[in-house]
Amino acid sequence: MAMALSAAAALLLCAGCSQRPRRVADGPVYLDRQAPTEERIEDALSRMTLEEKVAVLHAQSKFSSAGVPRLGIPELWCTDGPHGIRPEVLWDEWEQAGWTSDSCVAFPALTCLAASWDPDLALLYGQSIGEEALYRGKDVLLGPGVNIYRTPLGGRNFEYMGEDPYLASRIVVPYVQGVQQNGVAACVKHFALNNEETHRHTIDVDLDDRALYEIYLPAFKAAVQEGGAWSIMSSYNLYRGTHVGNNERLLDDILRGEWGFDGAVISDWGGVHETEGTVLHGVDLEFGTWTDGLTMGATNAYDNYYLANPYLEGLRSGKYTVEGLDAKVRRVLRLIFRTAMRENKGFGALNSEAHYAAARRIGAEGIVLLKNENGLLPLRKGSRVLVVGENAVKMMTVGGGSSSLKVQHEISPLAGIAEQAQVTYARGYVGDVGGEYNGVSSGQDLSESRNPAQLTAEAVSLAREADYVVFVGGLNKSDHQDCEGADRLDLALPYGQDALISALAAANPRTVVALVSGNAVSMPWVDKVPAILQCWFLGSEAGHSIADVLFGDVNPSGKLPFTFPRALCDSPAHQAGMTFPNEGPTTYEEGIFVGYRWYDKQGIEPLFALGHGLSYTSFEYGPARLDRTSMTEGGRIRVSVPVTNTGSVPGKETVQLYIADRESSLPRPVKELKDFAKVSLEPAQTKTVTFEISADKLRFYDPAAGAWTAEPGEFELLIGSASDDIRTRAAFTLK
Ligand code: GLC
């Protein structure tokens, strides 16, 4: 008996054959997911209606943009942030949705990753956070941030990678690659010139092209051209009078033109302010605009977005071309096909042991030993340690702006230290007893009834009996500390910490200061304290990373990614005549002389220099040897330096190569970081570090030529353990 094959059976039979299942119903014919991406883009474009094309260019909720349901193209989901995957929020709100399945691992802040000077760790970081994003079903990770550390008061410096464009470039590339190996897009931010927070929506930055090309753009360029970033986030600020979100020079001429960026530009949330400029030169994906089309105020008004109905009307009236629309839609479809519609994506992982191990390792590798007199550190395990300070207990993964997280756990410095020693705790000072952001609460009750004098008296009296005192202070994620939207007000530690540190050091000479922060601070007590650790915001495994270093399970190898000036007025952004914070037209007068470039030029001695970081062992550098003493523009020179561990414990040393251009037609810094290598050495072991110098490491940007140029003449290689600790030099000539 002939049986009419059921539809399901037909599909089953068909499933065994090679071609794709034929839909028996007269439904849509979905896009061919096996075809190359560029073919899929043209196929989709050819079938999308005008309305569908416009719909994919703007948000449909706080963190998602529309797909094309009719064609089986899914919506695109973005998530903060650079240090971990933000908890799910309500459809059109910043408030968290109250899920119980979206706690995550908080990885160390990116200043810590930069301080590791280890591109391999940056790859591990990107892979790990990318897995968490993938597991949470996210297509775009809104990070990393690579804005240059121009001022020590910058509220979001903790999210970025320091003051040197070369270091930031070497760290951002593997981070992006690691994230994108998961089929999740990195969204490198905030492109560009977002270097202060207070008036970030209205500051209008101007600077010379040398500073733009040599200092503020390189990390973004590396992320695009070497990292292959699939998306870039445009910044809030203006550049030369035009918001970056529709800035022709930055987005069209440089990013898409000179660099060949083929990905999508995503606006910062609320960074789009007009239709015309955005259509012609601006972002491809508009997020966070809160507008009824005219003023602020209407929520869920996604059809009123500048790239929504206003754009549609302009297309229908002929004001805007379909070619221009298709150019944007191509870039958004490319992002979707690289992520949401990517074939053979994995499933990621969330809160895995591997991720906790990565967080702990990156944290310990990024901690910088600033001072260690008489080998006070590492501390003896099991000793009696008085731990003092609010930052020993305060959760730091909640707050600070869009990088705030809801973590599965956060090991406090006190808890980490308590696993290794007999600890007593004294509050010492009261900072910010709050602990809530976007509906995520730390759950801590940090309320304190005693006054500063009583808290100091308690800490000082306990200090006298302890074997060691570990003061855990620094900044936090509150307004005017390390926080988005509000820069710091001065360089000093807040909450009376300076006086307390001095009192503790007087009470017990074996006092260690561990700073939890993302920025430089002044240290009036620096000569009174034998040991100082810069501990960054270390995330879920903070206490373990700190204890690993304090008690010697990890020999610290971090190096500062930015300078600690002795006084704020030493900083180039705060020199006489400069204002801060800035609103409206602002010129970066210092030009290329940012960070150590400025301190070298002015002969200002910093408190701690870029690249500074000690070890529990010591390293000796032999003489630099060149394989030749001159090179042509197309040639290269190799310099080799033997480095020996002259101490008694294994350690890691980041050997830094700076290059000085002894004669140039335009002013150049005394020296510039152009390479580095982190090497592990057993006691008494010697390794030879070799750097290869090609012309690209000698060039500066010549605005008149609009090109990078290396001028013949003498150059000097300065190799050392820090920018202010050069151990060996060698000169050569560029013919
Ligand atoms: C914020 C931040 C940006 C973040 C975005 C979404 O204002 O500037 O870094 O990714 O909005 O939260």
XYZ file of C-alpha atoms and ligand atoms in Angstrom:
747
model
C 0.000 0.000 0.000
C 1.419 3.235 -1.100
C 1.631 5.470 1.920
C 1.772 9.180 1.671
C 5.009 9.976 3.408
C 4.376 12.370 6.242
C 6.128 15.702 6.083
C 8.268 14.702 9.053
C 9.173 11.412 7.456
C 9.980 13.210 4.230
C 12.272 15.486 6.147
C 13.830 12.550 7.986
C 14.440 10.690 4.726
C 15.820 13.847 3.284
C 17.944 14.506 6.326
C 19.964 11.470 5.357
C 20.772 12.881 1.961
C 23.359 15.463 1.156
C 21.258 18.453 0.161
C 19.545 20.563 2.745
C 16.066 19.574 3.908
C 13.515 20.951 1.433
C 10.784 22.821 3.230
C 7.507 21.261 2.347
C 5.520 24.278 3.480
C 5.617 27.374 1.313
C 7.673 29.188 3.890
C 10.702 31.442 3.509
C 13.772 30.026 1.873
C 16.483 30.748 4.386
C 19.894 32.099 3.537
C 22.496 29.577 2.537
C 24.622 29.345 5.639
C 27.389 27.420 3.902
C 28.260 30.155 1.444
C 31.218 32.526 2.046
C 30.323 35.526 4.183
C 30.544 38.086 1.406
C 28.141 36.043 -0.741
C 25.777 35.707 2.181
C 25.843 39.464 2.619
C 24.907 40.151 -1.007
C 22.262 37.417 -0.877
C 20.674 38.929 2.213
C 20.894 42.469 0.864
C 19.165 41.430 -2.324
C 16.217 40.131 -0.328
C 15.894 42.692 2.445
C 13.268 45.413 2.212
C 14.118 49.053 2.875
C 12.468 48.805 6.292
C 14.421 45.683 7.178
C 17.702 47.334 6.157
C 17.048 50.352 8.365
C 15.898 48.177 11.247
C 19.260 46.412 11.591
C 21.097 49.741 12.025
C 19.791 50.640 15.467
C 18.862 49.246 18.831
C 15.609 47.479 19.573
C 16.407 47.242 23.292
C 19.061 48.487 25.663
C 21.680 46.039 24.386
C 20.250 44.397 21.229
C 19.635 45.403 17.637
C 17.161 43.805 15.246
C 17.789 40.933 12.903
C 15.596 39.985 9.933
C 13.186 37.350 11.264
C 11.673 36.789 7.816
C 15.070 35.653 6.497
C 16.186 33.858 9.615
C 18.752 36.496 10.509
C 18.895 36.709 14.316
C 19.080 39.858 16.410
C 22.477 40.983 17.644
C 23.203 40.988 21.373
C 25.882 43.221 22.924
C 27.194 43.107 26.454
C 29.557 45.012 28.662
C 32.324 44.887 29.608
C 36.014 44.594 29.358
C 36.470 42.755 32.682
C 33.512 40.370 32.688
C 30.006 39.775 31.336
C 27.470 42.254 32.684
C 24.317 40.846 34.287
C 21.246 40.695 32.054
C 19.305 43.954 32.156
C 15.620 44.662 31.598
C 14.619 45.146 27.959
C 14.835 48.909 27.954
C 16.542 49.692 31.273
C 20.002 49.798 32.816
C 18.615 47.920 35.837
C 19.544 44.272 36.054
C 16.774 41.809 35.232
C 17.254 39.829 38.414
C 18.270 36.573 36.754
C 19.884 33.946 38.940
C 21.923 32.440 36.103
C 24.025 35.426 35.024
C 26.691 35.735 37.724
C 30.109 35.734 36.171
C 33.849 35.734 36.743
C 35.337 39.195 37.131
C 38.757 39.195 35.497
C 41.355 41.757 36.583
C 40.992 45.298 35.264
C 42.866 45.961 32.041
C 45.474 48.129 33.761
C 46.490 44.919 35.523
C 46.644 43.005 32.255
C 48.761 45.764 30.746
C 50.977 45.701 33.857
C 51.732 42.036 33.162
C 53.448 43.081 29.886
C 52.513 39.580 28.716
C 50.731 39.175 25.358
C 50.210 35.472 26.116
C 48.157 36.430 29.160
C 46.202 38.884 27.026
C 45.300 35.994 24.712
C 44.276 33.853 27.697
C 42.214 36.773 28.996
C 40.421 37.279 25.682
C 39.746 33.569 25.258
C 38.353 33.291 28.784
C 36.105 36.332 28.745
C 35.019 35.426 25.221
C 33.890 32.021 26.493
C 31.834 33.686 29.214
C 30.210 35.969 26.617
C 29.484 33.022 24.345
C 27.960 30.985 27.151
C 25.712 33.930 27.989
C 24.560 34.086 24.364
C 26.235 37.401 23.556
C 27.529 38.310 20.100
C 29.501 41.497 20.830
C 31.686 42.185 23.873
C 31.831 45.945 24.498
C 35.515 46.049 25.206
C 38.473 46.275 25.516
C 39.159 49.942 26.071
C 42.472 51.352 24.896
C 42.192 55.080 25.476
C 45.559 56.523 26.436
C 46.244 57.464 30.055
C 46.666 61.206 29.569
C 45.902 62.331 33.121
C 46.148 60.530 36.474
C 42.667 61.852 37.261
C 40.984 59.984 34.397
C 37.952 58.197 35.834
C 38.177 55.241 33.470
C 41.928 54.728 33.347
C 41.384 51.478 35.255
C 39.612 50.094 32.202
C 42.442 50.928 29.822
C 46.029 49.891 29.100
C 48.223 52.749 30.226
C 50.121 55.677 28.758
C 52.194 54.056 26.057
C 50.717 53.265 22.641
C 53.198 50.466 21.915
C 52.436 48.573 25.149
C 48.689 49.042 24.646
C 49.034 47.799 21.054
C 50.877 44.619 22.075
C 48.284 43.802 24.721
C 45.068 44.674 22.857
C 45.839 42.532 19.780
C 45.870 39.094 21.480
C 42.931 40.115 23.715
C 40.836 40.813 20.587
C 42.022 37.610 18.926
C 41.185 35.592 22.034
C 37.671 36.983 22.289
C 36.946 36.488 18.598
C 38.169 32.893 18.551
C 34.853 32.227 20.273
C 32.805 33.781 17.487
C 32.178 36.770 19.727
C 33.129 40.216 18.422
C 35.372 42.498 20.382
C 34.248 46.118 20.235
C 37.374 48.179 20.861
C 36.571 51.431 22.613
C 36.233 54.376 22.838
C 37.423 55.476 19.431
C 38.868 58.076 19.922
C 40.238 60.736 22.290
C 37.992 59.860 25.252
C 40.597 60.645 27.918
C 38.496 62.210 30.652
C 35.022 61.549 32.005
C 33.408 64.525 33.659
C 32.255 66.275 30.469
C 32.742 63.324 28.143
C 29.668 64.204 26.046
C 30.688 67.803 25.403
C 34.474 68.016 25.498
C 35.671 68.960 22.005
C 39.225 67.728 21.580
C 41.798 69.227 19.268
C 45.417 68.126 19.028
C 48.196 68.056 16.463
C 48.312 65.197 13.988
C 51.553 63.856 15.418
C 49.891 63.267 18.773
C 46.825 61.794 17.094
C 48.796 59.347 14.956
C 51.699 58.610 17.325
C 49.901 58.446 20.670
C 46.092 58.179 20.573
C 45.414 56.015 17.493
C 48.066 53.254 17.417
C 46.349 50.834 19.799
C 43.094 51.119 17.822
C 45.001 50.668 14.559
C 46.733 47.554 15.893
C 43.403 46.178 17.146
C 41.951 46.617 13.631
C 44.871 45.674 11.413
C 46.573 43.015 13.555
C 43.797 41.997 15.911
C 41.171 41.934 13.176
C 38.594 43.572 15.414
C 35.081 43.025 14.091
C 33.678 46.163 15.702
C 34.771 49.511 17.108
C 32.874 51.768 19.485
C 32.843 55.477 18.694
C 33.376 57.780 21.639
C 31.056 60.405 23.126
C 33.346 63.398 22.733
C 33.767 65.741 19.798
C 36.906 65.980 17.689
C 37.509 69.342 16.005
C 33.892 70.375 16.406
C 32.087 67.221 15.321
C 30.868 64.367 17.492
C 33.002 61.308 16.889
C 29.829 59.289 16.171
C 29.540 61.131 12.862
C 33.095 62.337 12.397
C 34.188 61.995 8.790
C 37.906 62.207 9.433
C 38.062 59.643 12.213
C 35.475 57.155 10.936
C 35.587 57.469 7.142
C 39.048 58.831 6.321
C 41.171 57.103 8.949
C 39.326 54.051 10.326
C 37.611 52.848 7.161
C 39.875 54.554 4.617
C 43.483 54.429 5.790
C 43.122 51.342 7.970
C 40.682 49.376 5.795
C 38.378 48.535 8.703
C 35.595 46.292 7.343
C 33.692 45.832 10.592
C 30.830 47.739 12.150
C 31.127 50.965 14.105
C 28.854 50.869 17.134
C 27.981 54.119 18.867
C 28.567 54.617 22.512
C 25.228 54.586 24.284
C 23.756 57.954 23.506
C 26.627 58.971 21.274
C 24.511 59.684 18.164
C 23.117 63.200 17.853
C 21.884 63.623 14.297
C 20.696 61.710 11.234
C 22.479 63.382 8.327
C 26.055 63.293 9.605
C 25.561 59.782 10.907
C 24.127 58.557 7.614
C 26.936 60.097 5.582
C 29.988 59.425 7.757
C 28.900 57.948 11.030
C 28.294 54.820 12.979
C 26.634 51.731 11.568
C 24.781 50.751 14.745
C 23.035 53.318 16.932
C 22.601 52.344 20.578
C 21.454 54.073 23.701
C 19.822 57.089 22.134
C 17.099 58.155 24.472
C 15.003 60.385 22.348
C 11.568 61.110 21.121
C 13.339 62.456 18.054
C 13.497 65.956 19.408
C 14.481 65.935 23.046
C 15.429 63.376 25.663
C 12.807 61.441 27.438
C 10.843 58.818 25.605
C 11.846 55.271 26.456
C 11.373 52.357 24.068
C 11.298 54.977 21.329
C 13.495 52.955 19.058
C 11.587 53.958 15.940
C 12.519 57.531 16.773
C 16.245 56.812 16.701
C 18.231 58.935 14.291
C 18.920 55.880 12.122
C 15.295 54.710 12.361
C 12.237 56.561 11.023
C 14.094 59.819 10.318
C 16.493 57.817 8.146
C 13.658 55.886 6.480
C 11.879 59.116 5.619
C 15.100 60.522 4.185
C 15.523 57.439 2.015
C 11.972 57.622 0.746
C 12.312 61.329 -0.036
C 15.561 60.705 -1.880
C 17.601 62.741 0.577
C 19.711 59.673 1.322
C 20.889 57.041 -1.165
C 20.255 53.305 -1.012
C 23.954 52.826 -1.840
C 24.860 54.575 1.387
C 22.319 52.491 3.270
C 23.642 49.271 1.770
C 27.213 50.176 2.756
C 26.123 50.359 6.390
C 23.943 47.266 6.201
C 26.817 45.280 4.672
C 28.998 46.057 7.664
C 26.270 45.113 10.113
C 25.484 41.886 8.249
C 29.230 41.074 8.236
C 29.217 41.471 12.008
C 26.115 39.272 12.312
C 27.523 36.555 10.035
C 30.819 36.594 11.948
C 29.000 36.150 15.255
C 25.294 35.416 15.676
C 25.104 33.406 12.440
C 28.597 31.949 12.679
C 28.796 28.265 11.790
C 30.263 25.747 14.247
C 30.321 28.064 17.225
C 31.153 26.432 20.528
C 29.145 26.824 23.704
C 31.622 28.741 25.863
C 31.885 28.377 29.602
C 30.790 30.402 32.612
C 32.390 30.519 36.056
C 34.663 27.619 35.166
C 37.676 26.615 37.222
C 39.811 27.503 34.209
C 38.447 31.042 34.228
C 39.074 31.455 37.938
C 42.599 30.138 37.460
C 43.123 32.600 34.602
C 41.838 35.499 36.697
C 44.070 34.546 39.610
C 47.139 34.137 37.407
C 46.653 37.367 35.456
C 46.075 39.198 38.733
C 49.257 37.896 40.324
C 51.284 38.534 37.153
C 50.034 42.109 36.945
C 50.709 43.140 40.542
C 53.662 45.557 40.636
C 56.183 45.509 43.470
C 57.010 49.205 43.718
C 59.312 49.023 46.743
C 60.756 46.276 48.934
C 63.371 47.539 51.384
C 65.510 44.934 53.185
C 63.541 42.181 51.516
C 60.592 42.624 53.851
C 58.491 40.796 51.277
C 57.570 38.015 50.860
C 55.935 37.621 54.271
C 56.425 34.460 56.285
C 53.394 32.173 56.033
C 51.642 31.590 59.350
C 52.902 34.834 60.824
C 50.682 37.243 62.759
C 49.494 39.838 60.262
C 47.391 42.867 61.037
C 45.369 43.770 57.983
C 44.154 47.376 57.953
C 41.929 49.228 55.514
C 38.497 49.312 53.950
C 39.830 48.004 50.657
C 40.801 44.769 52.388
C 37.117 43.911 52.622
C 35.177 46.131 50.201
C 33.822 44.469 47.055
C 35.311 46.178 44.005
C 33.466 44.310 41.273
C 30.290 46.331 41.947
C 30.287 49.915 40.719
C 32.557 52.073 38.601
C 30.133 52.399 35.721
C 29.388 50.115 32.799
C 32.179 47.683 33.767
C 30.296 46.864 36.992
C 29.521 43.159 37.397
C 27.491 40.597 39.339
C 30.111 38.037 40.290
C 29.673 34.485 41.494
C 32.291 35.264 44.129
C 34.950 37.841 44.960
C 37.813 36.796 47.236
C 38.674 39.875 49.302
C 42.289 40.736 50.135
C 41.514 39.952 53.792
C 40.127 36.519 52.918
C 43.110 35.756 50.713
C 45.614 36.798 53.358
C 43.718 34.867 56.058
C 44.376 31.666 54.118
C 48.117 32.195 54.576
C 48.530 33.835 57.987
C 47.003 34.498 61.409
C 45.174 37.721 60.672
C 43.631 40.435 62.779
C 41.618 43.091 60.981
C 41.218 46.785 61.712
C 39.032 49.009 59.520
C 41.471 51.875 59.749
C 39.388 54.278 57.724
C 35.920 54.632 56.250
C 35.654 55.263 52.532
C 32.425 54.529 50.740
C 30.005 52.278 52.598
C 27.799 51.961 49.497
C 27.871 48.933 47.291
C 25.092 48.902 44.719
C 24.999 49.450 40.959
C 22.234 48.769 38.414
C 20.352 46.818 41.051
C 23.343 44.646 41.890
C 24.189 44.884 45.578
C 27.459 43.862 47.203
C 25.375 42.747 50.204
C 28.065 44.151 52.467
C 27.275 46.223 55.515
C 30.266 48.524 55.759
C 28.571 50.920 58.152
C 30.879 52.177 60.887
C 29.997 54.178 63.987
C 33.508 54.949 65.216
C 35.209 58.177 64.148
C 38.563 58.417 62.325
C 40.513 59.017 65.550
C 39.073 55.902 67.143
C 39.705 53.845 64.021
C 43.294 55.073 63.812
C 43.878 54.410 67.515
C 42.623 50.859 67.186
C 44.761 50.148 64.111
C 47.901 51.686 65.606
C 47.592 49.840 68.901
C 47.096 46.501 67.124
C 49.973 47.310 64.766
C 52.417 47.343 67.649
C 51.852 43.647 68.406
C 51.758 42.270 64.875
C 54.630 40.598 63.041
C 53.594 42.531 59.956
C 51.051 45.172 59.072
C 49.448 45.017 55.645
C 47.554 48.192 54.840
C 45.090 47.615 51.996
C 43.850 50.947 50.714
C 43.811 52.907 47.490
C 40.808 54.062 45.518
C 37.427 52.466 44.836
C 34.671 52.490 42.223
C 32.738 55.445 43.619
C 32.246 58.797 41.927
C 35.481 60.776 41.683
C 37.501 57.675 42.393
C 38.023 55.086 39.622
C 34.631 55.549 38.034
C 33.003 56.202 34.682
C 31.415 59.584 34.250
C 33.304 61.325 37.060
C 37.037 62.019 37.099
C 39.088 62.191 40.286
C 39.438 65.555 41.981
C 43.111 65.281 42.965
C 46.083 62.936 43.054
C 45.964 62.165 46.791
C 44.582 59.057 48.409
C 41.110 59.850 49.823
C 39.582 59.248 53.268
C 42.618 60.225 55.363
C 44.676 57.234 54.269
C 47.954 59.163 54.079
C 47.944 60.044 57.780
C 46.899 56.536 58.741
C 49.693 54.958 56.707
C 52.251 57.215 58.378
C 50.875 56.309 61.810
C 51.015 52.597 61.072
C 54.574 52.829 59.740
C 55.571 54.631 62.932
C 53.940 51.914 65.029
C 55.465 48.991 63.160
C 58.456 49.205 60.784
C 57.298 46.034 59.031
C 54.394 47.779 57.341
C 53.385 46.907 53.778
C 51.123 49.159 51.714
C 48.995 47.359 49.135
C 47.100 49.786 46.895
C 43.909 48.591 45.218
C 43.340 51.139 42.460
C 43.490 51.821 38.732
C 45.338 55.100 38.828
C 48.469 56.791 40.126
C 48.275 58.381 43.567
C 50.670 60.611 45.510
C 52.565 58.985 48.376
C 53.808 61.455 51.040
C 54.680 58.403 53.158
C 56.768 56.685 50.462
C 60.018 56.997 52.476
C 58.424 55.745 55.682
C 57.088 52.470 54.290
C 59.506 49.633 53.427
C 57.242 47.813 50.974
C 54.606 48.951 48.484
C 52.497 46.844 46.098
C 50.335 48.262 43.303
C 47.480 45.743 43.253
C 44.968 47.092 40.726
C 41.302 45.963 40.723
C 41.826 42.218 40.477
C 38.274 40.876 40.246
C 36.914 37.585 41.532
C 40.271 36.193 42.632
C 41.685 39.428 44.080
C 42.518 38.062 47.521
C 44.195 35.006 46.102
C 46.318 36.961 43.647
C 47.415 39.390 46.365
C 48.199 36.618 48.859
C 50.078 34.647 46.192
C 52.442 37.608 45.820
C 52.524 38.707 49.475
C 53.588 35.271 50.688
C 55.866 34.455 47.770
C 53.899 31.751 45.965
C 54.190 34.068 42.988
C 57.269 36.196 42.490
C 55.907 39.595 41.340
C 56.781 40.493 37.750
C 54.409 43.339 36.931
C 55.713 46.625 35.514
C 53.839 49.944 35.626
C 51.875 50.699 32.437
C 51.804 54.368 33.390
C 53.887 56.862 35.363
C 53.235 57.805 38.998
C 54.036 61.550 39.107
C 55.209 63.045 42.405
C 52.706 65.897 42.102
C 49.724 66.564 39.868
C 51.306 69.669 38.382
C 54.138 67.478 37.103
C 51.651 65.790 34.771
C 51.555 67.177 31.216
C 47.750 67.448 31.329
C 47.970 69.572 34.489
C 50.931 71.832 33.742
C 50.568 75.564 34.204
C 47.916 76.981 31.913
C 46.078 73.730 31.414
C 42.550 73.208 32.763
C 40.897 70.042 34.053
C 38.284 68.719 33.700
C 37.498 70.252 30.346
C 34.223 71.065 28.660
C 33.935 72.307 25.095
C 36.972 73.136 22.964
C 40.095 71.641 24.544
C 43.551 71.385 23.007
C 45.994 68.715 24.075
C 48.831 71.261 24.213
C 51.428 68.692 25.235
C 51.087 66.957 21.855
C 53.122 63.754 21.717
C 54.709 64.393 25.119
C 52.385 62.182 27.141
C 53.510 60.249 30.218
C 57.224 59.403 30.388
C 57.733 61.265 27.116
C 56.871 64.428 29.065
C 58.819 63.674 32.226
C 61.919 62.852 30.144
C 61.556 66.064 28.115
C 61.051 68.250 31.160
C 63.614 66.462 33.302
C 60.942 65.770 35.920
C 61.672 62.811 38.178
C 58.542 60.758 38.695
C 57.632 58.938 41.891
C 57.598 55.669 39.958
C 58.348 55.440 36.242
C 56.671 53.621 33.379
C 57.987 50.080 33.265
C 59.063 50.101 36.929
C 58.480 46.893 38.860
C 60.694 44.939 41.265
C 61.053 41.225 41.906
C 61.910 38.981 44.849
C 65.025 38.144 42.899
C 67.437 40.383 40.962
C 68.495 40.546 37.343
C 71.781 41.516 35.785
C 72.058 42.703 32.193
C 75.147 42.057 30.121
C 76.311 44.421 27.377
C 74.046 44.967 24.366
C 75.531 43.531 21.221
C 74.544 44.640 17.707
C 74.877 42.400 14.671
C 75.801 45.529 12.651
C 76.217 49.229 13.315
C 74.259 50.624 10.407
C 71.129 49.759 8.440
C 69.200 50.978 5.430
C 65.501 51.795 5.510
C 64.625 48.370 4.151
C 67.098 46.586 6.402
C 67.100 45.541 10.031
C 69.412 45.358 12.981
C 69.466 42.790 15.747
C 70.455 43.637 19.289
C 71.100 40.941 21.874
C 71.329 41.284 25.620
C 72.172 38.529 28.099
C 70.015 38.681 31.234
C 70.898 36.717 34.354
C 68.889 35.911 37.461
C 71.384 36.834 40.172
C 69.053 36.090 43.060
C 67.940 32.957 44.881
C 64.410 32.424 43.539
C 62.987 31.961 40.036
C 61.581 35.134 38.536
C 60.346 36.872 35.409
C 61.850 40.031 33.976
C 60.361 42.252 31.285
C 63.289 43.523 29.276
C 62.330 46.828 27.700
C 63.765 48.353 24.540
C 63.558 52.118 24.087
C 64.808 53.910 20.998
C 66.215 57.442 20.870
C 66.422 59.370 17.607
C 69.525 61.452 18.080
C 68.812 63.846 15.217
C 65.361 64.594 13.763
C 63.800 67.438 11.803
C 60.825 67.471 14.179
C 60.924 67.267 17.978
C 60.921 63.714 19.241
C 60.787 62.257 22.781
C 64.062 61.500 24.537
C 63.189 57.842 24.069
C 60.178 55.737 23.097
C 59.210 52.180 24.008
C 59.552 50.103 20.846
C 59.784 46.505 22.072
C 59.792 44.325 25.168
C 60.202 40.685 26.113
C 59.205 38.914 29.334
C 61.583 36.113 30.235
C 61.490 33.511 33.018
C 64.803 32.772 34.693
C 65.827 30.213 37.290
C 68.449 31.342 39.825
C 71.833 31.782 38.089
C 70.256 31.164 34.692
C 71.134 33.456 31.779
C 69.026 33.961 28.685
C 69.896 36.139 25.742
C 67.072 38.422 24.663
C 67.201 39.494 21.035
C 65.240 42.356 19.522
C 64.959 42.979 15.816
C 64.853 46.642 14.776
C 63.331 47.530 11.410
C 62.583 50.992 10.079
C 59.007 50.979 11.420
C 60.459 51.247 14.922
C 62.391 54.358 13.906
C 59.642 56.329 12.204
C 57.688 59.339 13.398
C 54.541 60.756 11.839
C 55.218 63.724 9.585
C 52.011 65.796 9.327
C 53.285 67.755 6.342
C 53.796 64.550 4.367
C 50.806 62.833 5.973
C 53.067 59.830 6.332
C 55.410 58.017 8.701
C 59.057 58.717 8.018
C 62.436 57.481 9.297
C 65.157 60.052 8.821
C 68.747 58.921 8.270
C 71.089 59.576 11.158
C 72.135 58.149 14.487
C 69.790 56.203 16.747
C 70.456 54.760 20.154
C 68.981 51.636 21.715
C 68.365 51.841 25.445
C 67.623 48.517 27.095
C 66.576 48.141 30.679
C 64.335 47.047 33.468
C 62.293 50.256 33.492
C 62.106 53.519 31.556
C 64.241 55.062 34.313
C 66.446 51.996 34.793
C 68.421 51.629 31.550
C 71.049 48.928 31.932
C 72.828 48.924 28.556
C 72.938 50.959 25.360
C 74.046 50.627 21.772
C 74.138 53.127 18.892
C 73.669 52.579 15.165
C 73.193 54.617 12.028
C 70.262 54.604 9.664
C 71.657 55.260 6.226
C 28.656 53.495 28.511
C 30.146 53.408 28.239
C 30.504 52.307 27.298
C 29.558 51.140 27.520
C 28.201 51.589 27.060
C 27.130 50.527 27.341
O 28.238 54.831 28.582
O 30.777 54.607 27.797
O 31.860 51.932 27.565
O 29.981 50.001 26.793
O 27.795 52.815 27.635
O 26.991 50.339 28.704
